[in-house]
mmCIF file of C-alpha atoms in Angstrom:
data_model
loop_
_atom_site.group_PDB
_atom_site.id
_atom_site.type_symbol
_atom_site.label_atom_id
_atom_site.label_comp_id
_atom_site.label_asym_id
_atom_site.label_seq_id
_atom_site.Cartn_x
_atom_site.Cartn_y
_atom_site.Cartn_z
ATOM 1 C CA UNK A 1 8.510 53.807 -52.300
ATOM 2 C CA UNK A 2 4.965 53.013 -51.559
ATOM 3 C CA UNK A 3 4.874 55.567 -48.455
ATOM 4 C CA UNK A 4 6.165 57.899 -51.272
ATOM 5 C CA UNK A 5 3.492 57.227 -53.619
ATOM 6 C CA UNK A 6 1.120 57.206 -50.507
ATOM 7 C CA UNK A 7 1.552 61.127 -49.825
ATOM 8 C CA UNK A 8 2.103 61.767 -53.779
ATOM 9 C CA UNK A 9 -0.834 59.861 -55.428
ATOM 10 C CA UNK A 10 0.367 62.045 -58.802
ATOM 11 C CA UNK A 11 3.471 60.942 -58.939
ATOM 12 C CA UNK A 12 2.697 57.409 -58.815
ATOM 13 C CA UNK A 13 0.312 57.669 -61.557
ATOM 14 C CA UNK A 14 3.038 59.700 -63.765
ATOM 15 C CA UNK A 15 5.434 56.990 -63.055
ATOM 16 C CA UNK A 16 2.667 54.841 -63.678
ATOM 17 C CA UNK A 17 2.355 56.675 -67.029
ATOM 18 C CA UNK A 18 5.644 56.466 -68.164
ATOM 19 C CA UNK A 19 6.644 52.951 -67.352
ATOM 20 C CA UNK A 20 3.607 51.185 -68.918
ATOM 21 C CA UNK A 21 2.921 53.343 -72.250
ATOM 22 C CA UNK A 22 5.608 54.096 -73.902
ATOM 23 C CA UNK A 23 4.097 53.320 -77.214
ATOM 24 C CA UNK A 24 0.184 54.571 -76.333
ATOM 25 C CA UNK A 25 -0.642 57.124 -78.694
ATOM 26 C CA UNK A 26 -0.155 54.464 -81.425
ATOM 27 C CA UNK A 27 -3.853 53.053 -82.260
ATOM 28 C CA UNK A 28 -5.119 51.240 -84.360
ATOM 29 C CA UNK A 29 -7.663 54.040 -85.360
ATOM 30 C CA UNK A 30 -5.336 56.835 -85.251
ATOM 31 C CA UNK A 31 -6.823 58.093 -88.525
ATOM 32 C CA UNK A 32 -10.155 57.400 -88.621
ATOM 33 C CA UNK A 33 -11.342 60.936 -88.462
ATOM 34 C CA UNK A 34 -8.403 62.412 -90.101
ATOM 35 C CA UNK A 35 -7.684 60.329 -93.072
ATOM 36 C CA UNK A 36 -10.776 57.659 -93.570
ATOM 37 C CA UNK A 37 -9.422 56.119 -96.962
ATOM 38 C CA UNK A 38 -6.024 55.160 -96.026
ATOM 39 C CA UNK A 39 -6.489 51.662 -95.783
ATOM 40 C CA UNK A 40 -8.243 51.238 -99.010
ATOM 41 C CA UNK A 41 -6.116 53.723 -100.436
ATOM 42 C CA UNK A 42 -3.022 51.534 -99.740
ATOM 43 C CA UNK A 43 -3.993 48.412 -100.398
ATOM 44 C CA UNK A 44 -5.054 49.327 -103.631
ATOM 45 C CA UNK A 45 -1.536 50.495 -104.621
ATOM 46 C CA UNK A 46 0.024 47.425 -103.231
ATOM 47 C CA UNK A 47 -2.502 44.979 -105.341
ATOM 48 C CA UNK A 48 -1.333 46.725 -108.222
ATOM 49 C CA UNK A 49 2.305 46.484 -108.044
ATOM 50 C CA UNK A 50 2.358 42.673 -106.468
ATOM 51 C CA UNK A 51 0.423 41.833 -109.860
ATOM 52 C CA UNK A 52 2.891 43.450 -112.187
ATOM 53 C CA UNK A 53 5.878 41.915 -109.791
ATOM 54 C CA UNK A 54 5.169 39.120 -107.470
ATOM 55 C CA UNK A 55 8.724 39.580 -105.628
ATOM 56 C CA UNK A 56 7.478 43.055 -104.791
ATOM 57 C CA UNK A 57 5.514 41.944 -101.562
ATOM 58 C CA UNK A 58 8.919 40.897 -100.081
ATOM 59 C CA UNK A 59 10.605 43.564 -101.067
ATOM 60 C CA UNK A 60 8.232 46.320 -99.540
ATOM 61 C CA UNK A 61 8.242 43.740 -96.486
ATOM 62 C CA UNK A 62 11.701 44.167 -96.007
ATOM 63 C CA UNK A 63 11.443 47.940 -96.150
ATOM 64 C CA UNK A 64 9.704 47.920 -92.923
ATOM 65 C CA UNK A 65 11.974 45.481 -91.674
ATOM 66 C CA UNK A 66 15.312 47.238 -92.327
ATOM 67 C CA UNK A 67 13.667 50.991 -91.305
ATOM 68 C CA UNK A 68 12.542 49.791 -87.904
ATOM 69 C CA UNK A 69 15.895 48.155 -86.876
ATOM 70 C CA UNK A 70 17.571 51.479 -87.766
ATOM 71 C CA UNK A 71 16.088 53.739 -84.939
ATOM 72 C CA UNK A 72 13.145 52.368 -84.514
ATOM 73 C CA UNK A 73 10.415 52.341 -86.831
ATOM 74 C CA UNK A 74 10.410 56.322 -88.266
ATOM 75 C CA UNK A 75 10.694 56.305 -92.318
ATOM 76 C CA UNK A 76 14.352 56.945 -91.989
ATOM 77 C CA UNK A 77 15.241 54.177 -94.306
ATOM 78 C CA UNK A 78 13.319 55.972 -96.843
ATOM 79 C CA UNK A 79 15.550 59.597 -97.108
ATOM 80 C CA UNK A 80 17.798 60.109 -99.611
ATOM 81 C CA UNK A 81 21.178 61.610 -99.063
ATOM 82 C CA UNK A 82 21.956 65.229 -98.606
ATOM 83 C CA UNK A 83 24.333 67.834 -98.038
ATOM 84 C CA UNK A 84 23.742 67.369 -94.182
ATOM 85 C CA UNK A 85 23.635 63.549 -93.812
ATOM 86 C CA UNK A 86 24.271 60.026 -95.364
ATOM 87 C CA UNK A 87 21.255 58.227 -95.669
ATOM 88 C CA UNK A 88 20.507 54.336 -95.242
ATOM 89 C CA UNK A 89 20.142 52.925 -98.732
ATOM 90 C CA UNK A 90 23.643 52.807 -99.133
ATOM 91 C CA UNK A 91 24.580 50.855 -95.945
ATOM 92 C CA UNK A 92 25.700 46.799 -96.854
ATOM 93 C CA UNK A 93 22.345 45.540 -96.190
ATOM 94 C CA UNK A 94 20.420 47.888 -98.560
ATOM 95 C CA UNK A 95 22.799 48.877 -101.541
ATOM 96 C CA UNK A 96 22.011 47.144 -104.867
ATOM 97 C CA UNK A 97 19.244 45.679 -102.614
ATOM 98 C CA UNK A 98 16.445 47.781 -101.219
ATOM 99 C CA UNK A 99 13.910 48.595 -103.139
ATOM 100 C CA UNK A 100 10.324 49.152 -103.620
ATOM 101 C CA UNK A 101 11.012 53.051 -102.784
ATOM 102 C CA UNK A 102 8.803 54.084 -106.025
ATOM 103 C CA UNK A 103 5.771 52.036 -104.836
ATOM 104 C CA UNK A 104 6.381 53.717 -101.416
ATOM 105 C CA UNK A 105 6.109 57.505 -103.890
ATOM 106 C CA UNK A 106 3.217 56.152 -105.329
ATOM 107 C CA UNK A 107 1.128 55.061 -102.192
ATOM 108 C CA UNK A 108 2.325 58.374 -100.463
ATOM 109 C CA UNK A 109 1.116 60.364 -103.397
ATOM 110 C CA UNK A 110 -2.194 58.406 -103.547
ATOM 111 C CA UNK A 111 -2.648 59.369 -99.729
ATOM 112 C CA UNK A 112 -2.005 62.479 -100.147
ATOM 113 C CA UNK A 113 -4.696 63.542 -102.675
ATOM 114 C CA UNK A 114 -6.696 61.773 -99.868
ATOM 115 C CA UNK A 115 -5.872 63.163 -96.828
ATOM 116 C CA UNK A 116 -2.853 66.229 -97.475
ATOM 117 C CA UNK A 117 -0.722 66.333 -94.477
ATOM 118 C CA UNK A 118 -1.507 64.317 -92.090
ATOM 119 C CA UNK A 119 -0.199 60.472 -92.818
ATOM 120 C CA UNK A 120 3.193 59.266 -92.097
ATOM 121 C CA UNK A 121 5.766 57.506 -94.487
ATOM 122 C CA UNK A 122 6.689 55.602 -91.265
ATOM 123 C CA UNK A 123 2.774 54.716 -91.389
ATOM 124 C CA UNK A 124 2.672 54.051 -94.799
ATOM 125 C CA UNK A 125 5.628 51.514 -94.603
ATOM 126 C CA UNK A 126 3.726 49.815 -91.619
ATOM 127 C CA UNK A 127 0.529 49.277 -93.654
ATOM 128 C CA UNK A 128 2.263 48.524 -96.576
ATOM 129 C CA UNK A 129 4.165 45.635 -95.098
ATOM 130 C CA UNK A 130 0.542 44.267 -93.835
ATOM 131 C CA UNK A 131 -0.982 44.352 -97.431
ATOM 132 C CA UNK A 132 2.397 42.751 -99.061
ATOM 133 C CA UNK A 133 1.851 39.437 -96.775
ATOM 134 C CA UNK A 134 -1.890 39.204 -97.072
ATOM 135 C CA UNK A 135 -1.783 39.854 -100.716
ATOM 136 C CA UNK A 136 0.618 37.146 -101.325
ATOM 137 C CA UNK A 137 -1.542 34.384 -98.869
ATOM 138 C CA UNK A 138 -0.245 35.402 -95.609
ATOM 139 C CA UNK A 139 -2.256 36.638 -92.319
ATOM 140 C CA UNK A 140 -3.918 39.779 -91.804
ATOM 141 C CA UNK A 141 -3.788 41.673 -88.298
ATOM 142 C CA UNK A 142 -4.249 45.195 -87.482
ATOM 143 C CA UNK A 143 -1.571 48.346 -87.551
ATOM 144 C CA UNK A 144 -1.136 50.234 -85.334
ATOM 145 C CA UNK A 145 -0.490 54.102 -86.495
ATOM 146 C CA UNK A 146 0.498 56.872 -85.272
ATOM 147 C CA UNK A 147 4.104 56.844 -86.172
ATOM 148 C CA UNK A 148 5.814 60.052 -87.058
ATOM 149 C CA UNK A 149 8.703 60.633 -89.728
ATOM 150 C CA UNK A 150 12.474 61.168 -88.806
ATOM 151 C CA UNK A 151 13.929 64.135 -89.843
ATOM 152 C CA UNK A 152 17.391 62.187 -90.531
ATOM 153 C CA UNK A 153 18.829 59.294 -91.165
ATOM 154 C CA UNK A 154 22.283 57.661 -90.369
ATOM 155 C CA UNK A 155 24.296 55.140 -92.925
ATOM 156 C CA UNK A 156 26.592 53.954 -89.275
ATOM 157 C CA UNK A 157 23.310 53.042 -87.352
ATOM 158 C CA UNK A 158 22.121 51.097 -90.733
ATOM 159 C CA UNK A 159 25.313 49.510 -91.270
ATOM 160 C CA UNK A 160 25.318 48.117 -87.546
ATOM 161 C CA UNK A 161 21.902 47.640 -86.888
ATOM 162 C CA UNK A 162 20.503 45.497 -89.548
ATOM 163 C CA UNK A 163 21.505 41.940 -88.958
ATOM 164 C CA UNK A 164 24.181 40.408 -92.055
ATOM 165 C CA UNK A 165 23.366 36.953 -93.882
ATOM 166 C CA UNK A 166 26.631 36.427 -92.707
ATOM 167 C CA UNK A 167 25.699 36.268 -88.500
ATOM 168 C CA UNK A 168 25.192 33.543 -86.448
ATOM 169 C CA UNK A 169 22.546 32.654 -83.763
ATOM 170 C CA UNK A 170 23.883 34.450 -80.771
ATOM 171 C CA UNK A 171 24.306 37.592 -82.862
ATOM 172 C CA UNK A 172 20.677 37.415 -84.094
ATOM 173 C CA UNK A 173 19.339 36.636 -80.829
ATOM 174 C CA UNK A 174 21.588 39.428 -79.589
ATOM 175 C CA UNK A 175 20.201 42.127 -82.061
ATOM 176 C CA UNK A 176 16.877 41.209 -81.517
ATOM 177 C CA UNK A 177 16.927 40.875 -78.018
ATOM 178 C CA UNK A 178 18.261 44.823 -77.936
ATOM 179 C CA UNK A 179 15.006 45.628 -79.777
ATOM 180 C CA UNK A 180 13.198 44.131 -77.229
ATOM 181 C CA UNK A 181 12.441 41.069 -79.608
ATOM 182 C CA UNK A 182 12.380 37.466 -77.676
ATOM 183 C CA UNK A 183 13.513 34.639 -79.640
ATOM 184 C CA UNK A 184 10.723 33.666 -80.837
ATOM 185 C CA UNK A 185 10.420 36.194 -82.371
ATOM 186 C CA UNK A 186 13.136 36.329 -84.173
ATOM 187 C CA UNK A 187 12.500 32.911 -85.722
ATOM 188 C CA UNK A 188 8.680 34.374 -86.194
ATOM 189 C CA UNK A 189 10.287 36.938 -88.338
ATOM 190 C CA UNK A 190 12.870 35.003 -90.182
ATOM 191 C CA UNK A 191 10.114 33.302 -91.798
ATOM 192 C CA UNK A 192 9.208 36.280 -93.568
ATOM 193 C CA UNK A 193 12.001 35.036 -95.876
ATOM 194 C CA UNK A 194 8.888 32.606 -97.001
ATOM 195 C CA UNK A 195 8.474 35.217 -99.544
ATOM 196 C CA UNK A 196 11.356 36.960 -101.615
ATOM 197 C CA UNK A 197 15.270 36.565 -103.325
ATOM 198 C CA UNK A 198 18.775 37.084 -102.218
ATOM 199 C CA UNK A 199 21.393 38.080 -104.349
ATOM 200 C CA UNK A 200 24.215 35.762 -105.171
ATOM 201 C CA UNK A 201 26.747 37.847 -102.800
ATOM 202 C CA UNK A 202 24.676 37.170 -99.390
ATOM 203 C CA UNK A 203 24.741 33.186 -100.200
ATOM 204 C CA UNK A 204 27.786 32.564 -102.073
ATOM 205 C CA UNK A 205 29.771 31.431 -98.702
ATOM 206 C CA UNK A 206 26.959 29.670 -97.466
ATOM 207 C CA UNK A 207 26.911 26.657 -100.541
ATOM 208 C CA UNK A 208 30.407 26.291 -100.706
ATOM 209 C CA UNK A 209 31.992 26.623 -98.120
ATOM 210 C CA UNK A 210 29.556 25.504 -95.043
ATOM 211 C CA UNK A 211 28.621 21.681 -94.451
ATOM 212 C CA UNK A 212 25.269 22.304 -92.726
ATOM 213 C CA UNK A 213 23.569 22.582 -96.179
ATOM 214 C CA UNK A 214 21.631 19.674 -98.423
ATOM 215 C CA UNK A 215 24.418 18.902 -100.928
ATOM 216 C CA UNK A 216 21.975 18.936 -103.889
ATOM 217 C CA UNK A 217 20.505 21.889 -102.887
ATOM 218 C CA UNK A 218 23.792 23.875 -102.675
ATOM 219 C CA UNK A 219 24.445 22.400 -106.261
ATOM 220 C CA UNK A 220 21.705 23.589 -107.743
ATOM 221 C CA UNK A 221 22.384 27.192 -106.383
ATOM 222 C CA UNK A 222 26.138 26.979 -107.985
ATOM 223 C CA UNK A 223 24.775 27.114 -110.942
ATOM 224 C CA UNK A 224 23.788 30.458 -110.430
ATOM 225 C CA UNK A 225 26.104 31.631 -108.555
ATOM 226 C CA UNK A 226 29.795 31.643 -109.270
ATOM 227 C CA UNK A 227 32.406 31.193 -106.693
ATOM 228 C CA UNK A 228 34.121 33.851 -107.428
ATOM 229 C CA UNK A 229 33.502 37.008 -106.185
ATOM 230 C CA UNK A 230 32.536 39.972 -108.573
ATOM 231 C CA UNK A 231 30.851 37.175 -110.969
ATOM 232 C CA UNK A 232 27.238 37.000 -111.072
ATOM 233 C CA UNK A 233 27.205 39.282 -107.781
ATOM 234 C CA UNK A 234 23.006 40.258 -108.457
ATOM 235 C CA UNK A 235 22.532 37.243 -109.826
ATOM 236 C CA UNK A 236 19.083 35.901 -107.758
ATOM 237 C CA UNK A 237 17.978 32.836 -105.963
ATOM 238 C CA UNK A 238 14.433 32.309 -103.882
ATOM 239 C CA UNK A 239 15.157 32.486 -100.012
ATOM 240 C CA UNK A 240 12.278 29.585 -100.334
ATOM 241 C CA UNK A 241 13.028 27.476 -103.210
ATOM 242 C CA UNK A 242 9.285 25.579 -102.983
ATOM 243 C CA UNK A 243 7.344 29.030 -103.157
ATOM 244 C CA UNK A 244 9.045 31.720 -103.145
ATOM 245 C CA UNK A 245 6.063 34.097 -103.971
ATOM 246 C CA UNK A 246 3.544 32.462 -101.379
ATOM 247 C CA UNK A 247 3.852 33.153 -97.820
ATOM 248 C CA UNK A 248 3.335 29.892 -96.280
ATOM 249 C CA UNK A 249 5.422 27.528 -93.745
ATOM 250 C CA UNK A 250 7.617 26.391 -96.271
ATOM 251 C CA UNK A 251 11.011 28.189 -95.500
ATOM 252 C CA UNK A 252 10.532 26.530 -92.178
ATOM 253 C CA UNK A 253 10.729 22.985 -94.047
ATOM 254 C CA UNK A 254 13.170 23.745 -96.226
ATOM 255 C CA UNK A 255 15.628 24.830 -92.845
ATOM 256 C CA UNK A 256 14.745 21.512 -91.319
ATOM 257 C CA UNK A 257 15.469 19.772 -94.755
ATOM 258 C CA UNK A 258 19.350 21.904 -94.381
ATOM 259 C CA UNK A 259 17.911 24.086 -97.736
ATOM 260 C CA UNK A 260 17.787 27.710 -96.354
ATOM 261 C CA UNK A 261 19.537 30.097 -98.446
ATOM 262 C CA UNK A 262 21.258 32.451 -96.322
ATOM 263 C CA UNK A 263 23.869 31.683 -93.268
ATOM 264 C CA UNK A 264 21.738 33.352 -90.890
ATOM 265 C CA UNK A 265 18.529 31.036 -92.129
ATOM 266 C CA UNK A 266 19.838 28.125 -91.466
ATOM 267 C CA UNK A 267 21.428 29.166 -88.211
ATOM 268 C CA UNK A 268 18.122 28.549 -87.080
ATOM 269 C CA UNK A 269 17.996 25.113 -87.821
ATOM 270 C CA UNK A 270 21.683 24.287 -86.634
ATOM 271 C CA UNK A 271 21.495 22.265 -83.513
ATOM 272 C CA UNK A 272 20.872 25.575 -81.271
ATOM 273 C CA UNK A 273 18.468 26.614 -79.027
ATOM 274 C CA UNK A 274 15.969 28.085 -81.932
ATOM 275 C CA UNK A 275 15.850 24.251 -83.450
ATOM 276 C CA UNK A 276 12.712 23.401 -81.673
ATOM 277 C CA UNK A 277 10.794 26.898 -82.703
ATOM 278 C CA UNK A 278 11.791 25.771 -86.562
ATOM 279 C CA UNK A 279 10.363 22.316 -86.249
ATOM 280 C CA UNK A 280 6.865 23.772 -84.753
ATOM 281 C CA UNK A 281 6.452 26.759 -86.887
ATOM 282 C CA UNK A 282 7.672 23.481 -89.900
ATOM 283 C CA UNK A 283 4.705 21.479 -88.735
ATOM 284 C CA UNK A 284 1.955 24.291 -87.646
ATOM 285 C CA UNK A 285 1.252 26.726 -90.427
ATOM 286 C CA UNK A 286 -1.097 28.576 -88.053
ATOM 287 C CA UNK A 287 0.872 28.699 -85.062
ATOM 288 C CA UNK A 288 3.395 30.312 -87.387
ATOM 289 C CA UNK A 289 1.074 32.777 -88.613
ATOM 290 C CA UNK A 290 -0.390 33.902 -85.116
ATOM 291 C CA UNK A 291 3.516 34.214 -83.925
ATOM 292 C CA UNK A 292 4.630 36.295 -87.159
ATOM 293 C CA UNK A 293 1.698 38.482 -86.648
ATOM 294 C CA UNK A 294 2.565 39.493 -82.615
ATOM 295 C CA UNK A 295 6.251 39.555 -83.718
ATOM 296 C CA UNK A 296 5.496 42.529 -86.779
ATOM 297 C CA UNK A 297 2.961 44.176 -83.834
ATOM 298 C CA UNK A 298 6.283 44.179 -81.708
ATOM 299 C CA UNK A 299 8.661 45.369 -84.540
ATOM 300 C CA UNK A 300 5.980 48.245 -84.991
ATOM 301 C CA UNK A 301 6.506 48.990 -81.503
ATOM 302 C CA UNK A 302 10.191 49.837 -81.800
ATOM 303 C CA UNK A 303 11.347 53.320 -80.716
ATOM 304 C CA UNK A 304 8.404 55.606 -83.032
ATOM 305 C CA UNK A 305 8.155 59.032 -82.759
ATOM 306 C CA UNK A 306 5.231 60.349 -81.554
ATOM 307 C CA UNK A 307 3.495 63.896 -80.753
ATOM 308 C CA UNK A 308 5.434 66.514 -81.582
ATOM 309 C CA UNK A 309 8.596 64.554 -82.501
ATOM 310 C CA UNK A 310 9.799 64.245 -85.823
ATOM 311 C CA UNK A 311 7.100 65.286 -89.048
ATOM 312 C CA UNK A 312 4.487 64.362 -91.432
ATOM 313 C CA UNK A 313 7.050 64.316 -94.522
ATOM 314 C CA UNK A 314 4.588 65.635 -97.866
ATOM 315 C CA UNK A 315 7.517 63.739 -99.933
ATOM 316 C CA UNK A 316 9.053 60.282 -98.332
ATOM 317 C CA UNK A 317 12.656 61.047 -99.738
ATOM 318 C CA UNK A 318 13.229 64.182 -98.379
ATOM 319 C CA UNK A 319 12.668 65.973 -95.068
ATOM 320 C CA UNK A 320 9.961 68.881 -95.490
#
């Protein structure tokens, strides 16, 4: 191979090329010329609906979360159903559950008396995700853009490639590990459930019929949450029960204490191999951080569409 490369210097830098940047033309100035404002232009929009709804910042988290598992990071999560395809929002993880989609309409909107044309919703979701955490106390770190927007979406991907509250560790380390997400950064980006609720249906299993939970903990949720099911299905709990509107360390704690909400949370904390990552990230608030922040770089990373692929959608629901 390197005789080959010897007597074709081009090809080794095309392989060169290829193996090492699959993700280059995203940058973290990718509009500076084009669309100056964006940042500002966000963030402003964000502010305004985490003060009129604190649970907000989770929930536009999550968006980002749930469109980058689906086929990588491309605004696909955000289509609405048509004659051609099933969208996402319907799949198990997102009906009666996603939302946030009018904030999304009202960022893209403010963008695009900014700069017509030329920003993506996959962008937009990526930037938007940022602003959520630092609004609500969490770290900043830089997006990278350049993302372009899917020109479809599929309910079968969504429904298999979003991880349940129901899975256990080698399934989450399994799903992640596809995405080319290392452990820890799986338990990185479980702690964004520092910040948000879960409705009655995800955790209803979890405190009655598991062990690995604090008894007075799972108590306390019962009383919100019938045992049987169709009762009180939406009904809402915090994912952290100590501040569920600051993103801090806490939902870290409350795992070690056997008080996270959700199956998969505490399958973190559950005398696996992610126990020791829980107990650091428990104890070191800033080691947390800096590990969140490279795992939501990575997650950004994820399969986007770039160059000529896919579109800049003028409305995030529908393909142009």
């Amino acid at each position: 191979m390197a005789s080959l490369f010897k007597f074709f210097p081009t090809l080794a830098l095309l392989v060169l090329v290829m193996g090492s940047s699959t993700n280059a033309q995203l940058s973290t100035n990718f509009y500076a010329n084009t669309c100056k404002n964006l940042l500002p232009t966000v963030k402003s929009v964000v502010q305004s609906a985490i003060s009129k709804e604190a649970r907000m910042g989770a929930s536009l988290l999550r968006l980002f979360f749930h469109d980058c598992f689906v086929n990588g990071c491309d605004g696909s999560v955000l289509l609405d159903d048509t004659s051609s395809f099933t969208g996402e929002k319907n799949a198990n993880a997102n009906r009666n559950s996603a939302r946030g989609f009018e904030v999304i309409d009202n960022i893209k909107s403010a963008v695009e008396k900014a700069c017509p044309g030329v920003v993506s919703c996959a962008d937009i979701l990526a930037v938007t995700a940022r602003d959520s955490v630092v609004t609500l106390g969490g770290p900043s770190w830089q997006v990278k853009l350049g993302r372009r927007d899917a020109r479809t979406a599929s309910l079968s991907a969504a429904n298999s490639g979003i991880p349940a509250p129901t899975s256990n560790l080698n399934q989450l380390i399994s799903r992640f590990n596809a995405l080319g997400l290392s452990n820890k950064d799986l338990v990185a980006l479980a702690g964004g459930h520092t910040i948000g609720q879960a409705r009655c249906t995800s955790f209803r299993a979890h405190i009655y019929n598991e062990t690995n939970i604090d008894a007075s903990f799972a108590r306390t949720r019962q009383g919100n949450c019938p045992r049987a099911n169709g009762t009180g299905d939406n009904n809402l709990a915090p994912l952290d029960l100590q501040t569920p509107t600051c993103f801090d360390n806490n939902y870290f704690k409350n795992l070690v204490n056997r008080k996270g909400l959700l199956h998969s949370d505490q399958q973190l904390f559950n005398g696996g191999s992610t126990d020791s990552q829980v107990r650091t990230y428990s104890n070191n608030p800033s080691t947390f951080s800096s590990d969140f922040v490279a795992g939501m770089i990575k997650m950004g990373d994820i399969s986007p569409l770039t160059g000529s692929r896919g579109e800049i959608r003028k409305n995030c629901r529908r393909v142009n």
